[in-house]
Short mmCIF file of C-alpha atoms in Angstrom, two decimals:
data_model
loop_
_atom_site.label_atom_id
_atom_site.label_comp_id
_atom_site.label_asym_id
_atom_site.label_seq_id
_atom_site.Cartn_x
_atom_site.Cartn_y
_atom_site.Cartn_z
CA UNK A 1199 54.46 -41.60 4.15
CA UNK A 1200 50.91 -41.76 2.80
CA UNK A 1201 49.35 -42.65 6.19
CA UNK A 1202 51.21 -39.75 7.74
CA UNK A 1203 49.88 -37.31 5.13
CA UNK A 1204 46.39 -38.66 5.61
CA UNK A 1205 46.60 -38.12 9.37
CA UNK A 1206 47.91 -34.59 8.87
CA UNK A 1207 45.01 -33.84 6.53
CA UNK A 1208 42.46 -35.10 9.05
CA UNK A 1209 44.10 -33.09 11.79
CA UNK A 1210 43.96 -29.97 9.65
CA UNK A 1211 40.26 -30.46 8.98
CA UNK A 1212 39.55 -31.01 12.66
CA UNK A 1213 41.57 -27.95 13.57
CA UNK A 1214 39.61 -25.88 11.07
CA UNK A 1215 36.26 -27.14 12.34
CA UNK A 1216 37.22 -26.25 15.88
CA UNK A 1217 38.74 -22.86 15.04
CA UNK A 1218 37.63 -20.39 17.65
CA UNK A 1219 38.52 -16.72 18.32
CA UNK A 1220 40.32 -16.14 21.61
CA UNK A 1221 37.37 -14.14 22.99
CA UNK A 1222 34.97 -17.04 22.44
CA UNK A 1223 34.53 -20.57 23.68
CA UNK A 1224 33.50 -23.17 21.15
CA UNK A 1225 32.05 -26.62 21.66
CA UNK A 1226 30.10 -29.31 19.89
CA UNK A 1227 26.66 -29.99 21.28
CA UNK A 1228 25.03 -33.43 21.51
CA UNK A 1229 23.07 -32.84 18.33
CA UNK A 1230 26.33 -32.24 16.47
CA UNK A 1231 25.90 -28.49 16.15
CA UNK A 1232 28.90 -26.32 16.77
CA UNK A 1233 28.33 -23.58 19.35
CA UNK A 1234 30.42 -20.40 19.46
CA UNK A 1235 29.80 -18.62 22.77
CA UNK A 1236 31.03 -15.01 22.63
CA UNK A 1237 28.70 -13.21 25.05
CA UNK A 1238 29.75 -10.72 27.75
CA UNK A 1239 33.20 -10.16 26.22
CA UNK A 1240 33.12 -6.36 25.66
CA UNK A 1241 33.46 -7.01 21.91
CA UNK A 1242 33.24 -3.96 19.63
CA UNK A 1243 32.63 -5.97 16.43
CA UNK A 1244 31.88 -9.46 15.21
CA UNK A 1245 35.03 -11.50 15.88
CA UNK A 1246 36.98 -13.07 13.02
CA UNK A 1247 38.30 -16.58 12.78
CA UNK A 1248 35.02 -18.41 13.41
CA UNK A 1249 34.62 -21.88 11.93
CA UNK A 1250 32.41 -22.03 8.81
CA UNK A 1251 30.30 -24.81 10.31
CA UNK A 1252 29.21 -22.83 13.38
CA UNK A 1253 25.44 -23.26 13.68
CA UNK A 1254 24.86 -21.33 16.94
CA UNK A 1255 26.57 -17.98 17.46
CA UNK A 1256 26.02 -16.03 20.67
CA UNK A 1257 27.18 -12.40 20.68
CA UNK A 1258 24.76 -11.02 23.26
CA UNK A 1259 25.67 -8.35 25.83
CA UNK A 1260 28.71 -6.91 24.08
CA UNK A 1261 29.44 -3.40 22.83
CA UNK A 1262 29.00 -3.98 19.11
CA UNK A 1263 27.89 -0.71 17.52
CA UNK A 1264 27.48 -1.59 13.85
CA UNK A 1265 27.20 -4.56 11.54
CA UNK A 1266 29.12 -4.26 8.30
CA UNK A 1267 28.25 -5.87 5.00
CA UNK A 1268 29.27 -9.53 5.09
CA UNK A 1269 29.85 -9.42 8.85
CA UNK A 1270 28.81 -13.08 9.09
CA UNK A 1271 30.36 -14.36 5.86
CA UNK A 1272 32.54 -16.78 7.85
CA UNK A 1273 29.50 -18.59 9.28
CA UNK A 1274 27.16 -19.22 6.31
CA UNK A 1275 25.58 -22.23 8.06
CA UNK A 1276 24.56 -20.44 11.23
CA UNK A 1277 20.99 -21.22 12.31
CA UNK A 1278 20.72 -19.24 15.54
CA UNK A 1279 22.25 -15.79 15.89
CA UNK A 1280 21.93 -13.92 19.18
CA UNK A 1281 22.84 -10.21 19.12
CA UNK A 1282 20.65 -8.81 21.88
CA UNK A 1283 21.80 -6.21 24.40
CA UNK A 1284 24.48 -4.59 22.26
CA UNK A 1285 24.73 -1.01 21.03
CA UNK A 1286 23.96 -1.69 17.38
CA UNK A 1287 22.79 1.50 15.71
CA UNK A 1288 23.77 0.86 12.08
CA UNK A 1289 23.25 -2.23 9.94
CA UNK A 1290 24.69 -2.17 6.44
CA UNK A 1291 22.76 -3.80 3.58
CA UNK A 1292 24.10 -7.31 3.10
CA UNK A 1293 24.91 -7.93 6.75
CA UNK A 1294 22.47 -10.87 6.91
CA UNK A 1295 21.77 -11.58 3.25
CA UNK A 1296 23.99 -14.70 3.04
CA UNK A 1297 22.51 -16.50 6.05
CA UNK A 1298 20.03 -18.65 4.14
CA UNK A 1299 19.85 -21.29 6.92
CA UNK A 1300 19.06 -18.83 9.71
CA UNK A 1301 16.09 -19.80 11.87
CA UNK A 1302 16.47 -17.58 14.96
CA UNK A 1303 17.61 -13.95 14.91
CA UNK A 1304 17.70 -11.81 18.04
CA UNK A 1305 18.44 -8.10 17.60
CA UNK A 1306 16.54 -6.92 20.66
CA UNK A 1307 17.68 -4.18 23.04
CA UNK A 1308 19.83 -2.25 20.58
CA UNK A 1309 19.63 1.21 18.98
CA UNK A 1310 18.50 0.31 15.48
CA UNK A 1311 16.60 3.08 13.71
CA UNK A 1312 16.87 1.73 10.17
CA UNK A 1313 17.27 -1.81 8.92
CA UNK A 1314 18.08 -3.34 5.50
CA UNK A 1315 14.76 -5.13 5.14
CA UNK A 1316 15.81 -6.49 1.75
CA UNK A 1317 18.21 -8.83 3.59
CA UNK A 1318 15.21 -10.77 4.91
CA UNK A 1319 14.24 -11.86 1.39
CA UNK A 1320 16.85 -14.64 1.52
CA UNK A 1321 15.88 -15.80 5.02
CA UNK A 1322 12.79 -17.78 4.08
CA UNK A 1323 13.45 -20.33 6.86
CA UNK A 1324 13.46 -17.75 9.66
CA UNK A 1325 11.16 -18.80 12.51
CA UNK A 1326 11.84 -16.30 15.31
CA UNK A 1327 12.68 -12.62 14.81
CA UNK A 1328 13.21 -10.36 17.81
CA UNK A 1329 13.56 -6.64 17.06
CA UNK A 1330 11.96 -5.34 20.22
CA UNK A 1331 13.43 -2.50 22.30
CA UNK A 1332 15.00 -0.65 19.40
CA UNK A 1333 14.25 2.70 17.79
CA UNK A 1334 12.35 1.62 14.68
CA UNK A 1335 10.00 4.36 13.54
CA UNK A 1336 8.51 2.60 10.52
CA UNK A 1337 8.32 -0.62 8.52
CA UNK A 1338 7.83 -1.13 4.78
CA UNK A 1339 4.63 -2.95 3.91
CA UNK A 1340 6.54 -5.93 2.49
CA UNK A 1341 9.24 -6.10 5.19
CA UNK A 1342 8.33 -9.67 6.24
CA UNK A 1343 6.64 -11.03 3.12
CA UNK A 1344 9.38 -13.58 2.38
CA UNK A 1345 9.25 -15.15 5.84
CA UNK A 1346 6.84 -18.02 5.20
CA UNK A 1347 8.04 -19.98 8.26
CA UNK A 1348 8.06 -17.09 10.74
CA UNK A 1349 6.26 -18.11 13.93
CA UNK A 1350 7.19 -15.40 16.44
CA UNK A 1351 7.69 -11.68 15.73
CA UNK A 1352 8.69 -9.16 18.42
CA UNK A 1353 8.30 -5.48 17.58
CA UNK A 1354 7.31 -4.10 20.96
CA UNK A 1355 9.01 -1.11 22.59
CA UNK A 1356 9.99 0.71 19.42
CA UNK A 1357 8.96 4.09 17.97
CA UNK A 1358 6.30 2.81 15.56
CA UNK A 1359 3.55 5.37 14.99
CA UNK A 1360 1.74 3.42 12.26
CA UNK A 1361 1.79 0.13 10.38
CA UNK A 1362 0.95 -0.27 6.72
CA UNK A 1363 -2.12 -2.37 5.97
CA UNK A 1364 -1.06 -5.86 4.95
CA UNK A 1365 2.18 -5.89 6.98
CA UNK A 1366 1.33 -9.33 8.44
CA UNK A 1367 -0.77 -10.73 5.60
CA UNK A 1368 1.86 -13.02 4.04
CA UNK A 1369 2.97 -14.75 7.23
CA UNK A 1370 1.02 -18.03 7.16
CA UNK A 1371 2.97 -19.56 10.06
CA UNK A 1372 2.78 -16.56 12.42
CA UNK A 1373 1.40 -17.54 15.82
CA UNK A 1374 2.82 -14.90 18.18
CA UNK A 1375 3.09 -11.12 17.70
CA UNK A 1376 4.26 -8.45 20.12
CA UNK A 1377 3.61 -4.80 19.19
CA UNK A 1378 2.83 -3.19 22.54
CA UNK A 1379 4.54 -0.05 23.88
CA UNK A 1380 4.71 1.78 20.57
CA UNK A 1381 3.50 5.40 20.23
CA UNK A 1382 0.74 4.70 17.71
CA UNK A 1383 -0.97 7.57 15.95
CA UNK A 1384 -4.48 6.17 15.80
CA UNK A 1385 -5.54 7.85 12.59
CA UNK A 1386 -7.61 5.76 10.25
CA UNK A 1387 -4.38 4.48 8.71
CA UNK A 1388 -4.17 1.95 11.55
CA UNK A 1389 -7.90 1.16 11.66
CA UNK A 1390 -7.13 -2.00 9.66
CA UNK A 1391 -5.09 -3.22 12.65
CA UNK A 1392 -8.18 -3.12 14.85
CA UNK A 1393 -10.12 -5.24 12.35
CA UNK A 1394 -7.18 -7.59 11.86
CA UNK A 1395 -6.74 -8.24 15.58
CA UNK A 1396 -10.45 -9.05 15.83
CA UNK A 1397 -10.29 -11.70 13.12
CA UNK A 1398 -6.78 -13.21 13.32
CA UNK A 1399 -5.83 -16.41 15.14
CA UNK A 1400 -2.40 -14.95 15.92
CA UNK A 1401 -1.74 -14.53 19.64
CA UNK A 1402 -1.02 -10.86 20.29
CA UNK A 1403 0.95 -10.75 23.51
CA UNK A 1404 -0.38 -8.23 25.99
CA UNK A 1405 2.83 -7.73 27.95
CA UNK A 1406 2.17 -4.00 27.73
CA UNK A 1407 -0.46 -1.66 26.42
CA UNK A 1408 -0.99 -1.07 22.70
CA UNK A 1409 -2.20 2.48 23.19
CA UNK A 1410 -2.83 5.54 21.06
CA UNK A 1411 -0.61 8.55 21.65
CA UNK A 1412 -2.40 10.67 19.05
CA UNK A 1413 -4.76 12.19 18.04
CA UNK A 1414 -5.67 13.95 21.28
CA UNK A 1415 -9.25 12.63 21.42
CA UNK A 1416 -7.96 9.03 21.45
CA UNK A 1417 -4.83 9.48 23.58
CA UNK A 1418 -4.50 6.68 26.10
CA UNK A 1419 -7.10 4.53 24.34
CA UNK A 1420 -6.22 1.06 23.06
CA UNK A 1421 -5.67 0.73 19.32
CA UNK A 1422 -8.27 -2.02 19.34
CA UNK A 1423 -10.85 0.44 20.72
CA UNK A 1424 -10.79 2.97 17.88
CA UNK A 1425 -14.49 3.90 17.40
CA UNK A 1426 -16.03 2.50 14.24
CA UNK A 1427 -17.68 5.81 13.28
CA UNK A 1428 -14.31 7.59 13.19
CA UNK A 1429 -13.23 5.55 10.19
CA UNK A 1430 -15.70 4.89 7.38
CA UNK A 1431 -14.73 3.57 3.97
CA UNK A 1432 -15.53 5.87 1.03
CA UNK A 1433 -18.72 5.77 -0.99
CA UNK A 1434 -18.98 7.41 -4.39
CA UNK A 1435 -21.69 8.44 -6.86
CA UNK A 1436 -21.26 9.78 -10.34
CA UNK A 1437 -23.76 12.24 -11.81
CA UNK A 1438 -24.04 13.78 -15.24
CA UNK A 1439 -24.91 17.48 -15.43
CA UNK A 1440 -26.69 18.44 -18.62
CA UNK A 1441 -27.99 21.54 -20.37
CA UNK A 1442 -30.86 19.95 -22.25
CA UNK A 1443 -33.18 22.93 -21.87
CA UNK A 1444 -30.76 25.61 -22.92
CA UNK A 1445 -29.80 26.61 -26.42
CA UNK A 1446 -26.43 28.32 -26.48
CA UNK A 1447 -23.87 29.29 -29.06
CA UNK A 1448 -20.88 27.46 -27.60
CA UNK A 1449 -18.15 26.30 -29.93
CA UNK A 1450 -18.76 22.61 -29.35
CA UNK A 1451 -20.04 20.47 -26.50
CA UNK A 1452 -18.97 20.51 -22.87
CA UNK A 1453 -19.21 17.19 -21.04
CA UNK A 1454 -19.72 17.71 -17.31
CA UNK A 1455 -19.51 14.94 -14.70
CA UNK A 1456 -19.91 15.36 -10.96
CA UNK A 1457 -18.43 12.98 -8.39
CA UNK A 1458 -20.10 12.95 -4.97
CA UNK A 1459 -18.22 11.19 -2.17
CA UNK A 1460 -18.71 10.44 1.51
CA UNK A 1461 -16.64 8.80 4.23
CA UNK A 1462 -14.54 9.50 7.30
CA UNK A 1463 -12.03 11.02 7.02
CA UNK A 1464 -13.42 12.95 4.01
CA UNK A 1465 -12.16 11.20 0.86
CA UNK A 1466 -9.95 12.78 -1.75
CA UNK A 1467 -11.34 12.76 -5.29
CA UNK A 1468 -9.19 11.46 -8.13
CA UNK A 1469 -9.97 10.85 -11.79
CA UNK A 1470 -8.78 8.29 -14.31
CA UNK A 1471 -9.54 8.77 -17.99
CA UNK A 1472 -8.88 6.11 -20.60
CA UNK A 1473 -9.47 6.92 -24.25
CA UNK A 1474 -8.35 5.00 -27.32
CA UNK A 1475 -5.21 7.09 -27.60
CA UNK A 1476 -4.15 7.87 -24.04
CA UNK A 1477 -4.62 7.42 -20.32
CA UNK A 1478 -4.77 10.33 -17.89
CA UNK A 1479 -4.68 10.36 -14.09
CA UNK A 1480 -5.68 13.50 -12.20
CA UNK A 1481 -5.06 13.51 -8.45
CA UNK A 1482 -6.54 16.88 -7.56
CA UNK A 1483 -8.19 20.03 -8.87
CA UNK A 1484 -6.79 21.46 -12.09
CA UNK A 1485 -8.66 24.75 -11.75
CA UNK A 1486 -7.19 27.24 -9.30
CA UNK A 1487 -9.26 29.49 -7.05
CA UNK A 1488 -8.86 32.32 -9.52
CA UNK A 1489 -10.57 30.21 -12.17
CA UNK A 1490 -7.47 29.60 -14.26
CA UNK A 1491 -6.61 26.08 -15.35
CA UNK A 1492 -3.19 24.63 -14.74
CA UNK A 1493 -1.28 24.39 -18.01
CA UNK A 1494 -0.59 20.66 -17.56
CA UNK A 1495 -4.31 19.77 -17.58
CA UNK A 1496 -6.10 22.46 -19.58
CA UNK A 1497 -8.04 19.77 -21.46
CA UNK A 1498 -9.78 18.40 -18.35
CA UNK A 1499 -11.11 20.98 -15.92
CA UNK A 1500 -11.40 19.46 -12.46
CA UNK A 1501 -12.84 21.55 -9.64
CA UNK A 1502 -12.42 21.13 -5.91
CA UNK A 1503 -16.11 20.23 -5.44
CA UNK A 1504 -15.76 17.05 -7.52
CA UNK A 1505 -16.97 18.41 -10.87
CA UNK A 1506 -15.07 17.73 -14.08
CA UNK A 1507 -15.76 19.52 -17.37
CA UNK A 1508 -14.35 18.68 -20.79
CA UNK A 1509 -14.90 21.61 -23.19
CA UNK A 1510 -15.15 20.96 -26.93
CA UNK A 1511 -15.87 17.28 -26.35
CA UNK A 1512 -14.96 15.29 -29.48
CA UNK A 1513 -14.63 11.73 -30.73
CA UNK A 1514 -11.06 11.67 -29.42
CA UNK A 1515 -12.41 12.10 -25.89
CA UNK A 1516 -14.59 8.99 -26.01
CA UNK A 1517 -13.68 6.42 -23.40
CA UNK A 1518 -14.05 5.38 -19.78
CA UNK A 1519 -14.18 8.07 -17.10
CA UNK A 1520 -13.54 6.86 -13.56
CA UNK A 1521 -13.97 8.78 -10.32
CA UNK A 1522 -12.09 7.43 -7.29
CA UNK A 1523 -12.77 8.28 -3.65
CA UNK A 1524 -9.71 7.67 -1.47
CA UNK A 1525 -9.24 7.94 2.30
CA UNK A 1526 -7.19 6.16 4.97
CA UNK A 1527 -9.71 3.33 5.18
CA UNK A 1528 -9.85 2.39 1.52
CA UNK A 1529 -10.66 3.28 -2.08
CA UNK A 1530 -13.91 3.10 -4.04
CA UNK A 1531 -14.56 3.96 -7.64
CA UNK A 1532 -17.30 4.32 -10.23
CA UNK A 1533 -16.83 4.38 -13.99
CA UNK A 1534 -18.88 5.55 -16.94
CA UNK A 1535 -18.34 4.86 -20.62
CA UNK A 1536 -18.82 7.99 -22.73
CA UNK A 1537 -19.50 7.97 -26.48
CA UNK A 1538 -20.38 10.73 -28.93
CA UNK A 1539 -23.08 10.71 -31.60
CA UNK A 1540 -25.11 13.25 -33.56
CA UNK A 1541 -28.67 13.20 -34.91
CA UNK A 1542 -31.91 15.13 -35.22
CA UNK A 1543 -33.50 12.22 -33.35
CA UNK A 1544 -30.90 10.68 -31.03
CA UNK A 1545 -33.26 8.01 -29.70
CA UNK A 1546 -33.47 6.46 -33.17
CA UNK A 1547 -29.68 6.26 -33.37
CA UNK A 1548 -29.53 4.55 -30.01
CA UNK A 1549 -32.02 1.89 -31.04
CA UNK A 1550 -30.12 1.26 -34.27
CA UNK A 1551 -26.78 1.00 -32.45
CA UNK A 1552 -28.14 -1.15 -29.60
CA UNK A 1553 -31.37 -3.12 -30.18
CA UNK A 1554 -31.54 -3.91 -26.44
CA UNK A 1555 -32.17 -0.24 -25.72
CA UNK A 1556 -35.83 -0.62 -26.71
CA UNK A 1557 -36.28 -3.17 -23.92
CA UNK A 1558 -35.34 -0.55 -21.32
CA UNK A 1559 -38.41 1.56 -21.98
CA UNK A 1560 -36.41 4.55 -23.18
CA UNK A 1561 -34.86 5.23 -19.76
CA UNK A 1562 -32.72 8.31 -19.58
CA UNK A 1563 -30.95 10.42 -16.98
CA UNK A 1564 -30.76 14.16 -16.94
CA UNK A 1565 -29.39 16.83 -14.71
CA UNK A 1566 -28.68 15.52 -11.22
CA UNK A 1567 -29.47 11.89 -11.99
CA UNK A 1568 -27.35 9.33 -10.13
CA UNK A 1569 -25.86 6.20 -11.60
CA UNK A 1570 -28.02 3.38 -10.27
CA UNK A 1571 -25.75 1.24 -8.05
CA UNK A 1572 -28.02 -1.79 -8.42
CA UNK A 1573 -27.16 -2.21 -12.08
CA UNK A 1574 -24.51 -4.45 -13.57
CA UNK A 1575 -22.07 -3.86 -16.36
CA UNK A 1576 -21.47 -0.34 -17.65
CA UNK A 1577 -23.58 2.74 -18.04
CA UNK A 1578 -23.15 4.35 -21.41
CA UNK A 1579 -23.38 8.11 -21.63
CA UNK A 1580 -24.15 9.21 -25.16
CA UNK A 1581 -23.47 12.88 -25.75
CA UNK A 1582 -25.47 14.28 -28.69
CA UNK A 1583 -24.43 17.28 -30.67
CA UNK A 1584 -27.70 18.39 -32.34
CA UNK A 1585 -27.46 21.40 -34.71
CA UNK A 1586 -30.52 23.65 -34.87
CA UNK A 1587 -31.40 26.68 -36.97
CA UNK A 1588 -33.49 29.61 -35.78
CA UNK A 1589 -34.58 32.67 -37.68
CA UNK A 1590 -33.03 35.94 -36.71
CA UNK A 1591 -35.03 39.13 -36.63
CA UNK A 1592 -33.44 40.06 -39.94
CA UNK A 1593 -34.75 36.84 -41.44
CA UNK A 1594 -31.38 35.16 -41.76
CA UNK A 1595 -30.60 31.70 -40.51
CA UNK A 1596 -28.27 31.73 -37.53
CA UNK A 1597 -26.68 28.40 -36.57
CA UNK A 1598 -27.26 27.48 -32.95
CA UNK A 1599 -25.98 24.53 -30.95
CA UNK A 1600 -28.21 22.71 -28.50
CA UNK A 1601 -26.26 20.88 -25.83
CA UNK A 1602 -28.09 17.59 -25.52
CA UNK A 1603 -27.57 14.48 -23.52
CA UNK A 1604 -29.22 11.13 -23.38
CA UNK A 1605 -28.02 8.60 -20.81
CA UNK A 1606 -28.96 5.09 -21.76
CA UNK A 1607 -29.24 2.73 -18.76
CA UNK A 1608 -27.26 -0.30 -19.85
CA UNK A 1609 -26.13 -1.07 -16.27
CA UNK A 1610 -23.39 0.59 -14.28
CA UNK A 1611 -19.78 -0.13 -13.51
CA UNK A 1612 -19.87 0.61 -9.82
CA UNK A 1613 -17.86 -1.28 -7.24
CA UNK A 1614 -18.44 -0.86 -3.53
#
């Protein structure tokens, strides 16, 4: 009886390993891999009843329109999955997430507009990925970052208008890339691609033209021929505007910084402020055209021309003020450390606070002075609040406030 049971058990295992849906033909190849051939069968979905040890699954040239979550749960050991020339338009998250042994995935010639890119995080062994001839209009920057073994990537003949910088940076094994026949908008957002193609060892297949569709002046021109002068990384300079020669009766000091930027396209100006008690980020003007400040940022008055004013500057406002210039090519920034002090003779205070100041020959910057980009370290802006008294015509003493500034050159925190 025992031998009979043993034989029945072996037969059951063999029957399970050779299980095959009626629409497919299954066979064992010489290398021991189990092949399930289900192509050209007019299938509307992934067939059920596949053996769990299938390693090659061919579903090409069917009429499959969508891939549900867990569609391939029956074949967790599959290494090659061919789904080209179907009508796949929808892919649910989790459709491929369990296929940790997958090495070849072909989704070409379908109708995919959106894809669950998070599924690729588990496919670290993937070597070939074909997504060409679909309707993909965009890719997340980190779409392929988990694919350390990826050698060949096909993205040609889609609807890609741009690619985020760094899309291919974390693919150390990549040797072949196809991105031709996409309607690229050759703004400076894709200028990085020109530089990347000039320096990479990856073979970029030229089966078709990688041409610009927009803007009009570059239409029909290759992405790799975008003129250098159209896209220039930002430069930035920070200047302190002072009122040393004026004596006014303001209620406190006003610190005024001006950020000058250049680049193509013209950079946006942003500010970061870090004091001991808070951090503030300002991504645009806070003063409207009518001169009124937005309620959310009444403390820091930022104007469209790059000037920032802080009325009633106090000890609480001490900290690091950073101006950032941002365009499609990159970001540059310059920072200044601002401190507040008060004295009849501010130079004496500076020498007491920092003995090295005497070695600088009493350098100072006034209205319109630029932060010297050749320096190192930080530039310290000391804002002095110096009370003065002047006699009125009636003989009484009237308190006046002189707005004074002394910029001590201790270096500059400027990165290019």
